[in-house]
Amino acid sequence: MANIVRNSLAGAAMMALGLTLAACGGGDEAKKAEAKAGSGATSQTVSIAVASLQNLPRTVTASGTISAWEEVPVGAETGGLTATGVFVDEGAWVRQGQPLVQLNDALLRAQLRQQQAAVQTAEANAARDQAALERAQELKGRGFLSQASLDTALANQRASAANVLAAQASLSETRTRLAQATIRAPVGGQVIRRSVTRGQIVGAGTELFRIVRDGRLELDAQVPETELALVRAGQTAVISSDQVGEATGRVRIVTSEVDAASRLGTARISVTGGAFRPGMFARARIAVGDQPAVTVPTASVLYRENRAGVFVMGGDNRVHFQQVTVLSRTADQTAVGGLTAGSRVVVAGAGFLGEGDRVTVAAAPRAAAPVRAAAPAKN
């Protein structure tokens, strides 16, 4: 009987212990459920800023190819002669009128001497016929010569004068051809191409050199049509290249045509200084002056999938990621396109948000209460 009572007491104790453990386990599950429900009700606390419209210094970025401001081809005016001397090479700087190539002018010099002799002969014949005309006129006045003889003398004098003019014209032509045998630089500048060698027979009109006039280069900057209206002649620019560094520039002209395929216009920017060469790729930062732009704090601009954007607050405290175009950027403020002034954007905490998240806006910090001076102690 005592054993039965003992066994019953032991079973009751075991049952009580099991109920206690079950109660404890149930409490843990309840706490987990409560914690899960609480976490779903909370939201990320963020700070916001209002996008504002401000006048900021605007820079238009463009890129393109370096080209010559004006390329002058140099050719031969007299053909069929051999180049006996070439005096400059590619990369040389030349002045206007400087000899570049000498052609064989031996035949032209012989023709020049022949033409000079022909002019002297024509002038002698003209002087003889002029004297004959004067005698005929004197005899006709005295009645010793017929009118027909006078007319003959006058015709001979006129023919001789014409022969002088013809001989002088031939002499001038030969002198011109002789001068053309020395090919000179039509403008001053830098030689960028040479296509003649000594001993070559040069044909008339054959290009021998190409000169960059005054050595002036310019960048054919391709500007998007959305920003082309901001670029004007006379604006300053900074030209840069990874190979030769930076140089200053100024917009010379903005073309009136936009490419229909690429939607790009061309701004020709004169390059001052630097070691740029025609054909090089370069970038330009064109200062277009103060322009109204929507600005937001730089910390609010994020990049998702390589696209810039900001989280914009909705009416139900949910955020929406809106893509923007970065126009200019400083450490504090960023000018953007594609955003309306007055929009509320998330600043602090934006990097932890996702599309459609509910957020809580942090209260603005209160100003510190002024500290009163301590009252003097009474005696």
Short mmCIF file of C-alpha atoms in Angstrom, two decimals:
data_model
loop_
_atom_site.label_atom_id
_atom_site.label_comp_id
_atom_site.label_asym_id
_atom_site.label_seq_id
_atom_site.Cartn_x
_atom_site.Cartn_y
_atom_site.Cartn_z
CA MET A 1 0.00 0.00 0.00
CA ALA A 2 2.83 2.36 0.83
CA ASN A 3 4.44 1.55 -2.53
CA ILE A 4 1.24 2.36 -4.39
CA VAL A 5 0.95 5.71 -2.64
CA ARG A 6 4.60 6.46 -3.39
CA ASN A 7 4.17 5.65 -7.09
CA SER A 8 1.07 7.83 -7.32
CA LEU A 9 2.90 10.77 -5.77
CA ALA A 10 5.82 10.34 -8.18
CA GLY A 11 3.48 10.30 -11.20
CA ALA A 12 1.74 13.42 -10.03
CA ALA A 13 5.07 15.17 -9.59
CA MET A 14 6.14 14.21 -13.10
CA MET A 15 2.87 15.49 -14.57
CA ALA A 16 3.25 18.80 -12.76
CA LEU A 17 6.78 19.16 -14.05
CA GLY A 18 5.63 18.50 -17.64
CA LEU A 19 2.87 21.08 -17.36
CA THR A 20 5.36 23.62 -16.03
CA LEU A 21 7.77 23.04 -18.93
CA ALA A 22 4.92 23.26 -21.43
CA ALA A 23 3.83 26.52 -19.91
CA CYS A 24 7.34 27.90 -20.20
CA GLY A 25 7.63 26.79 -23.86
CA GLY A 26 4.32 28.32 -24.73
CA GLY A 27 5.45 31.61 -23.24
CA ASP A 28 8.52 31.68 -25.46
CA GLU A 29 6.47 31.10 -28.57
CA ALA A 30 4.12 33.89 -27.56
CA LYS A 31 7.05 36.24 -27.04
CA LYS A 32 8.44 35.36 -30.50
CA ALA A 33 5.08 35.99 -32.15
CA GLU A 34 4.75 39.28 -30.31
CA ALA A 35 8.26 40.34 -31.36
CA LYS A 36 7.52 39.40 -34.97
CA ALA A 37 4.33 41.44 -34.96
CA GLY A 38 6.13 44.39 -33.40
CA SER A 39 8.88 44.34 -36.02
CA GLY A 40 6.34 44.47 -38.83
CA ALA A 41 4.75 47.53 -37.35
CA THR A 42 8.01 49.55 -37.05
CA SER A 43 9.58 51.56 -39.96
CA GLN A 44 12.95 53.07 -40.79
CA THR A 45 13.54 56.50 -39.29
CA VAL A 46 14.93 58.93 -41.87
CA SER A 47 15.51 62.63 -42.37
CA ILE A 48 14.16 64.49 -45.36
CA ALA A 49 14.97 67.64 -47.31
CA VAL A 50 12.96 69.68 -49.78
CA ALA A 51 14.30 70.04 -53.34
CA SER A 52 14.75 73.73 -54.09
CA LEU A 53 15.26 75.81 -57.23
CA GLN A 54 18.53 77.77 -57.21
CA ASN A 55 20.76 79.63 -59.65
CA LEU A 56 24.01 77.67 -59.81
CA PRO A 57 27.11 77.83 -62.00
CA ARG A 58 26.37 75.33 -64.74
CA THR A 59 28.91 73.26 -66.65
CA VAL A 60 28.14 71.40 -69.86
CA THR A 61 30.32 68.36 -70.48
CA ALA A 62 31.05 67.27 -74.03
CA SER A 63 33.64 65.24 -75.91
CA GLY A 64 34.96 65.06 -79.44
CA THR A 65 37.99 65.08 -81.72
CA ILE A 66 40.79 67.61 -81.99
CA SER A 67 41.04 69.07 -85.49
CA ALA A 68 42.82 71.91 -87.24
CA TRP A 69 41.13 75.28 -87.23
CA GLU A 70 42.07 75.64 -90.88
CA GLU A 71 44.09 73.16 -92.97
CA VAL A 72 45.78 74.70 -96.00
CA PRO A 73 46.90 72.34 -98.77
CA VAL A 74 50.06 73.39 -100.61
CA GLY A 75 50.45 72.29 -104.23
CA ALA A 76 52.44 73.05 -107.36
CA GLU A 77 51.12 75.56 -109.91
CA THR A 78 53.71 74.62 -112.53
CA GLY A 79 53.77 70.95 -113.51
CA GLY A 80 56.22 68.56 -115.11
CA LEU A 81 59.28 69.73 -113.18
CA THR A 82 61.54 67.73 -110.89
CA ALA A 83 61.87 68.58 -107.20
CA THR A 84 65.51 69.38 -106.65
CA GLY A 85 65.19 70.43 -103.00
CA VAL A 86 62.77 69.84 -100.12
CA PHE A 87 63.43 72.23 -97.23
CA VAL A 88 60.91 71.30 -94.50
CA ASP A 89 59.48 68.17 -92.94
CA GLU A 90 56.38 67.19 -90.98
CA GLY A 91 56.04 68.97 -87.65
CA ALA A 92 58.06 72.01 -88.76
CA TRP A 93 56.77 75.52 -88.15
CA VAL A 94 56.95 77.76 -91.21
CA ARG A 95 56.26 81.43 -91.87
CA GLN A 96 54.29 82.83 -94.75
CA GLY A 97 56.41 83.02 -97.90
CA GLN A 98 59.07 80.61 -96.68
CA PRO A 99 60.47 78.31 -99.44
CA LEU A 100 59.30 74.72 -99.09
CA VAL A 101 60.33 73.01 -102.35
CA GLN A 102 62.59 74.00 -105.21
CA LEU A 103 61.77 72.66 -108.68
CA ASN A 104 64.23 72.36 -111.55
CA ASP A 105 64.02 75.75 -113.27
CA ALA A 106 66.88 75.48 -115.81
CA LEU A 107 64.50 75.35 -118.79
CA LEU A 108 62.45 78.23 -117.43
CA ARG A 109 65.54 80.38 -117.03
CA ALA A 110 66.52 79.71 -120.65
CA GLN A 111 63.02 80.66 -121.75
CA LEU A 112 63.30 83.81 -119.65
CA ARG A 113 66.45 84.90 -121.45
CA GLN A 114 64.80 84.16 -124.80
CA GLN A 115 61.76 86.24 -123.87
CA GLN A 116 63.98 89.11 -122.72
CA ALA A 117 65.69 89.10 -126.12
CA ALA A 118 62.34 89.03 -127.87
CA VAL A 119 61.23 92.07 -125.88
CA GLN A 120 64.38 93.96 -126.85
CA THR A 121 63.85 93.09 -130.55
CA ALA A 122 60.22 94.19 -130.43
CA GLU A 123 61.16 97.45 -128.71
CA ALA A 124 63.84 98.15 -131.39
CA ASN A 125 61.36 97.51 -134.21
CA ALA A 126 58.82 99.73 -132.47
CA ALA A 127 61.37 102.55 -132.17
CA ARG A 128 62.25 102.23 -135.90
CA ASP A 129 58.63 102.27 -137.02
CA GLN A 130 57.89 105.22 -134.71
CA ALA A 131 60.69 107.21 -136.36
CA ALA A 132 59.44 106.23 -139.82
CA LEU A 133 55.95 107.40 -138.90
CA GLU A 134 57.24 110.74 -137.73
CA ARG A 135 59.17 111.28 -141.02
CA ALA A 136 56.12 110.27 -143.03
CA GLN A 137 53.95 112.73 -141.18
CA GLU A 138 56.51 115.50 -141.80
CA LEU A 139 56.73 114.70 -145.52
CA LYS A 140 52.96 114.47 -145.81
CA GLY A 141 52.67 117.88 -144.25
CA ARG A 142 55.10 119.32 -146.82
CA GLY A 143 53.27 117.62 -149.66
CA PHE A 144 56.02 115.19 -150.61
CA LEU A 145 54.24 111.96 -149.47
CA SER A 146 50.94 110.44 -150.37
CA GLN A 147 48.25 109.57 -147.88
CA ALA A 148 48.65 105.87 -148.65
CA SER A 149 52.30 105.92 -147.65
CA LEU A 150 51.40 107.69 -144.42
CA ASP A 151 48.77 105.07 -143.64
CA THR A 152 51.32 102.31 -144.20
CA ALA A 153 53.79 103.93 -141.84
CA LEU A 154 51.07 104.34 -139.20
CA ALA A 155 50.06 100.65 -139.49
CA ASN A 156 53.67 99.52 -139.15
CA GLN A 157 54.08 101.62 -136.01
CA ARG A 158 50.95 100.17 -134.44
CA ALA A 159 52.00 96.60 -135.30
CA SER A 160 55.41 97.17 -133.75
CA ALA A 161 53.82 98.54 -130.55
CA ALA A 162 51.56 95.47 -130.38
CA ASN A 163 54.58 93.19 -130.83
CA VAL A 164 56.23 94.90 -127.86
CA LEU A 165 53.18 94.26 -125.68
CA ALA A 166 53.05 90.61 -126.78
CA ALA A 167 56.74 90.09 -126.05
CA GLN A 168 56.38 91.72 -122.64
CA ALA A 169 53.40 89.49 -121.83
CA SER A 170 55.38 86.37 -122.75
CA LEU A 171 58.25 87.60 -120.59
CA SER A 172 55.89 88.17 -117.66
CA GLU A 173 54.45 84.68 -118.05
CA THR A 174 57.91 83.14 -118.03
CA ARG A 175 58.89 85.12 -114.97
CA THR A 176 55.74 83.95 -113.19
CA ARG A 177 56.43 80.31 -114.05
CA LEU A 178 59.99 80.74 -112.85
CA ALA A 179 58.76 82.16 -109.52
CA GLN A 180 56.33 79.24 -109.22
CA ALA A 181 59.26 76.84 -109.46
CA THR A 182 60.01 77.82 -105.87
CA ILE A 183 57.02 76.60 -103.85
CA ARG A 184 56.47 78.81 -100.82
CA ALA A 185 54.23 78.58 -97.77
CA PRO A 186 50.96 80.43 -98.48
CA VAL A 187 50.32 80.89 -94.72
CA GLY A 188 52.29 80.58 -91.53
CA GLY A 189 51.70 77.54 -89.34
CA GLN A 190 52.72 73.97 -88.64
CA VAL A 191 53.32 71.37 -91.34
CA ILE A 192 51.28 68.27 -90.48
CA ARG A 193 51.76 66.33 -93.73
CA ARG A 194 54.44 66.05 -96.41
CA SER A 195 53.93 64.08 -99.63
CA VAL A 196 56.89 65.12 -101.79
CA THR A 197 60.44 63.78 -102.00
CA ARG A 198 63.53 65.02 -103.73
CA GLY A 199 63.76 63.80 -107.33
CA GLN A 200 60.00 63.46 -107.73
CA ILE A 201 58.41 64.86 -110.89
CA VAL A 202 55.72 67.17 -109.60
CA GLY A 203 52.48 67.57 -111.50
CA ALA A 204 50.45 70.76 -111.54
CA GLY A 205 47.91 70.77 -108.69
CA THR A 206 49.56 67.90 -106.80
CA GLU A 207 49.32 68.38 -103.02
CA LEU A 208 52.80 68.49 -101.52
CA PHE A 209 52.20 69.72 -97.97
CA ARG A 210 49.33 70.39 -95.57
CA ILE A 211 49.71 73.23 -93.09
CA VAL A 212 47.65 74.03 -90.00
CA ARG A 213 47.16 77.76 -90.31
CA ASP A 214 48.83 79.56 -87.38
CA GLY A 215 49.05 76.18 -85.64
CA ARG A 216 45.55 76.73 -84.24
CA LEU A 217 43.61 73.66 -83.12
CA GLU A 218 40.02 73.28 -81.99
CA LEU A 219 37.83 70.63 -80.44
CA ASP A 220 34.73 69.55 -82.31
CA ALA A 221 32.73 68.94 -79.12
CA GLN A 222 29.55 66.89 -79.48
CA VAL A 223 26.86 68.45 -77.27
CA PRO A 224 23.47 66.82 -76.55
CA GLU A 225 20.58 68.71 -78.09
CA THR A 226 19.03 69.19 -74.64
CA GLU A 227 22.03 71.33 -73.59
CA LEU A 228 22.98 72.86 -76.93
CA ALA A 229 20.92 76.01 -76.30
CA LEU A 230 23.07 76.78 -73.22
CA VAL A 231 26.33 76.89 -75.21
CA ARG A 232 27.21 80.19 -76.90
CA ALA A 233 30.22 81.64 -78.68
CA GLY A 234 32.74 83.25 -76.33
CA GLN A 235 32.17 80.95 -73.34
CA THR A 236 35.29 79.57 -71.68
CA ALA A 237 36.05 75.87 -71.44
CA VAL A 238 38.62 73.46 -70.05
CA ILE A 239 39.92 70.87 -72.55
CA SER A 240 41.32 67.69 -71.05
CA SER A 241 42.83 64.44 -72.23
CA ASP A 242 44.27 61.48 -70.38
CA GLN A 243 47.38 61.63 -72.58
CA VAL A 244 48.35 65.33 -72.57
CA GLY A 245 46.54 66.84 -69.59
CA GLU A 246 44.48 70.04 -69.69
CA ALA A 247 44.37 73.25 -71.69
CA THR A 248 42.13 76.28 -71.81
CA GLY A 249 39.70 76.99 -74.61
CA ARG A 250 36.93 79.26 -75.82
CA VAL A 251 33.83 78.44 -77.82
CA ARG A 252 34.34 79.83 -81.32
CA ILE A 253 31.08 78.83 -82.95
CA VAL A 254 28.06 76.59 -82.34
CA THR A 255 26.75 74.91 -85.46
CA SER A 256 23.08 75.34 -86.28
CA GLU A 257 22.55 71.70 -87.27
CA VAL A 258 21.80 68.72 -85.02
CA ASP A 259 22.56 65.20 -86.21
CA ALA A 260 19.25 63.40 -86.73
CA ALA A 261 20.66 60.02 -85.71
CA SER A 262 22.72 60.88 -82.64
CA ARG A 263 20.79 64.00 -81.54
CA LEU A 264 24.10 65.80 -81.02
CA GLY A 265 25.16 69.27 -82.06
CA THR A 266 28.71 70.53 -82.53
CA ALA A 267 30.44 73.31 -80.64
CA ARG A 268 33.85 74.25 -82.05
CA ILE A 269 36.16 75.21 -79.19
CA SER A 270 39.50 76.90 -79.89
CA VAL A 271 42.32 75.23 -77.92
CA THR A 272 45.02 77.40 -76.35
CA GLY A 273 48.22 75.71 -75.25
CA GLY A 274 48.73 72.05 -74.46
CA ALA A 275 50.31 69.32 -76.56
CA PHE A 276 47.17 68.33 -78.44
CA ARG A 277 47.39 67.03 -81.98
CA PRO A 278 44.79 66.68 -84.73
CA GLY A 279 42.83 63.46 -84.42
CA MET A 280 43.15 63.11 -80.64
CA PHE A 281 40.12 62.46 -78.42
CA ALA A 282 39.43 65.07 -75.74
CA ARG A 283 36.75 66.20 -73.33
CA ALA A 284 35.48 69.70 -72.61
CA ARG A 285 33.90 71.33 -69.59
CA ILE A 286 32.09 74.42 -70.84
CA ALA A 287 31.14 77.08 -68.29
CA VAL A 288 27.70 78.26 -69.44
CA GLY A 289 27.04 80.63 -66.51
CA ASP A 290 24.46 80.58 -63.73
CA GLN A 291 21.37 78.57 -64.60
CA PRO A 292 18.24 77.75 -62.54
CA ALA A 293 18.41 74.14 -61.37
CA VAL A 294 16.67 71.90 -58.86
CA THR A 295 19.12 71.08 -56.07
CA VAL A 296 19.07 68.38 -53.41
CA PRO A 297 21.59 67.38 -50.73
CA THR A 298 24.38 65.33 -52.24
CA ALA A 299 23.84 62.64 -49.58
CA SER A 300 20.35 61.99 -50.95
CA VAL A 301 21.56 60.96 -54.41
CA LEU A 302 22.00 57.19 -54.74
CA TYR A 303 23.03 54.92 -57.59
CA ARG A 304 20.95 51.84 -58.28
CA GLU A 305 21.92 49.73 -61.29
CA ASN A 306 24.37 52.48 -62.34
CA ARG A 307 21.55 55.03 -62.48
CA ALA A 308 21.31 58.07 -60.26
CA GLY A 309 18.14 58.65 -58.29
CA VAL A 310 16.59 59.81 -55.02
CA PHE A 311 13.94 58.40 -52.70
CA VAL A 312 10.90 60.68 -52.81
CA MET A 313 8.40 60.75 -49.94
CA GLY A 314 4.82 59.86 -50.81
CA GLY A 315 1.64 60.93 -49.07
CA ASP A 316 1.42 57.70 -47.04
CA ASN A 317 5.00 57.92 -45.77
CA ARG A 318 6.13 55.39 -48.35
CA VAL A 319 9.14 56.13 -50.50
CA HIS A 320 9.51 55.82 -54.23
CA PHE A 321 12.87 55.69 -56.06
CA GLN A 322 12.92 58.31 -58.81
CA GLN A 323 15.71 58.45 -61.38
CA VAL A 324 17.39 61.83 -61.93
CA THR A 325 20.11 63.28 -64.12
CA VAL A 326 23.08 64.76 -62.29
CA LEU A 327 23.87 68.17 -63.81
CA SER A 328 26.54 69.40 -61.38
CA ARG A 329 27.81 68.23 -58.04
CA THR A 330 29.53 69.64 -54.98
CA ALA A 331 30.25 68.18 -51.57
CA ASP A 332 26.96 69.52 -50.18
CA GLN A 333 24.54 70.15 -53.03
CA THR A 334 23.78 68.39 -56.32
CA ALA A 335 21.86 69.91 -59.21
CA VAL A 336 19.60 67.33 -60.82
CA GLY A 337 17.20 67.08 -63.71
CA GLY A 338 13.99 65.09 -63.73
CA LEU A 339 12.86 66.21 -60.26
CA THR A 340 10.28 68.85 -59.39
CA ALA A 341 11.15 71.64 -56.98
CA GLY A 342 9.36 71.12 -53.67
CA SER A 343 9.67 67.34 -53.69
CA ARG A 344 10.62 65.81 -50.34
CA VAL A 345 13.64 63.54 -50.67
CA VAL A 346 15.19 61.20 -48.12
CA VAL A 347 18.67 62.16 -46.93
CA ALA A 348 19.81 60.23 -43.84
CA GLY A 349 18.95 56.54 -44.08
CA ALA A 350 18.32 56.56 -47.84
CA GLY A 351 20.91 53.85 -48.45
CA PHE A 352 18.94 51.30 -46.39
CA LEU A 353 15.60 51.76 -48.16
CA GLY A 354 13.84 49.82 -50.84
CA GLU A 355 11.03 50.67 -53.23
CA GLY A 356 7.76 51.22 -51.36
CA ASP A 357 9.19 51.08 -47.83
CA ARG A 358 7.30 52.91 -45.09
CA VAL A 359 9.45 55.37 -43.20
CA THR A 360 9.23 57.57 -40.15
CA VAL A 361 10.46 61.14 -40.47
CA ALA A 362 12.78 62.13 -37.67
CA ALA A 363 11.76 65.23 -35.77
CA ALA A 364 13.87 68.30 -36.33
CA PRO A 365 16.30 68.82 -33.45
CA ARG A 366 15.15 71.40 -30.94
CA ALA A 367 17.25 74.44 -30.31
CA ALA A 368 19.14 74.36 -27.03
CA ALA A 369 17.50 76.38 -24.26
CA PRO A 370 19.45 79.49 -23.31
CA VAL A 371 21.49 79.09 -20.14
CA ARG A 372 20.59 81.59 -17.46
CA ALA A 373 23.30 83.19 -15.46
CA ALA A 374 23.45 82.02 -11.86
CA ALA A 375 21.96 84.49 -9.34
CA PRO A 376 24.44 85.93 -6.86
CA ALA A 377 24.27 84.36 -3.42
CA LYS A 378 22.67 86.40 -0.69
CA ASN A 379 24.64 87.11 2.43
#
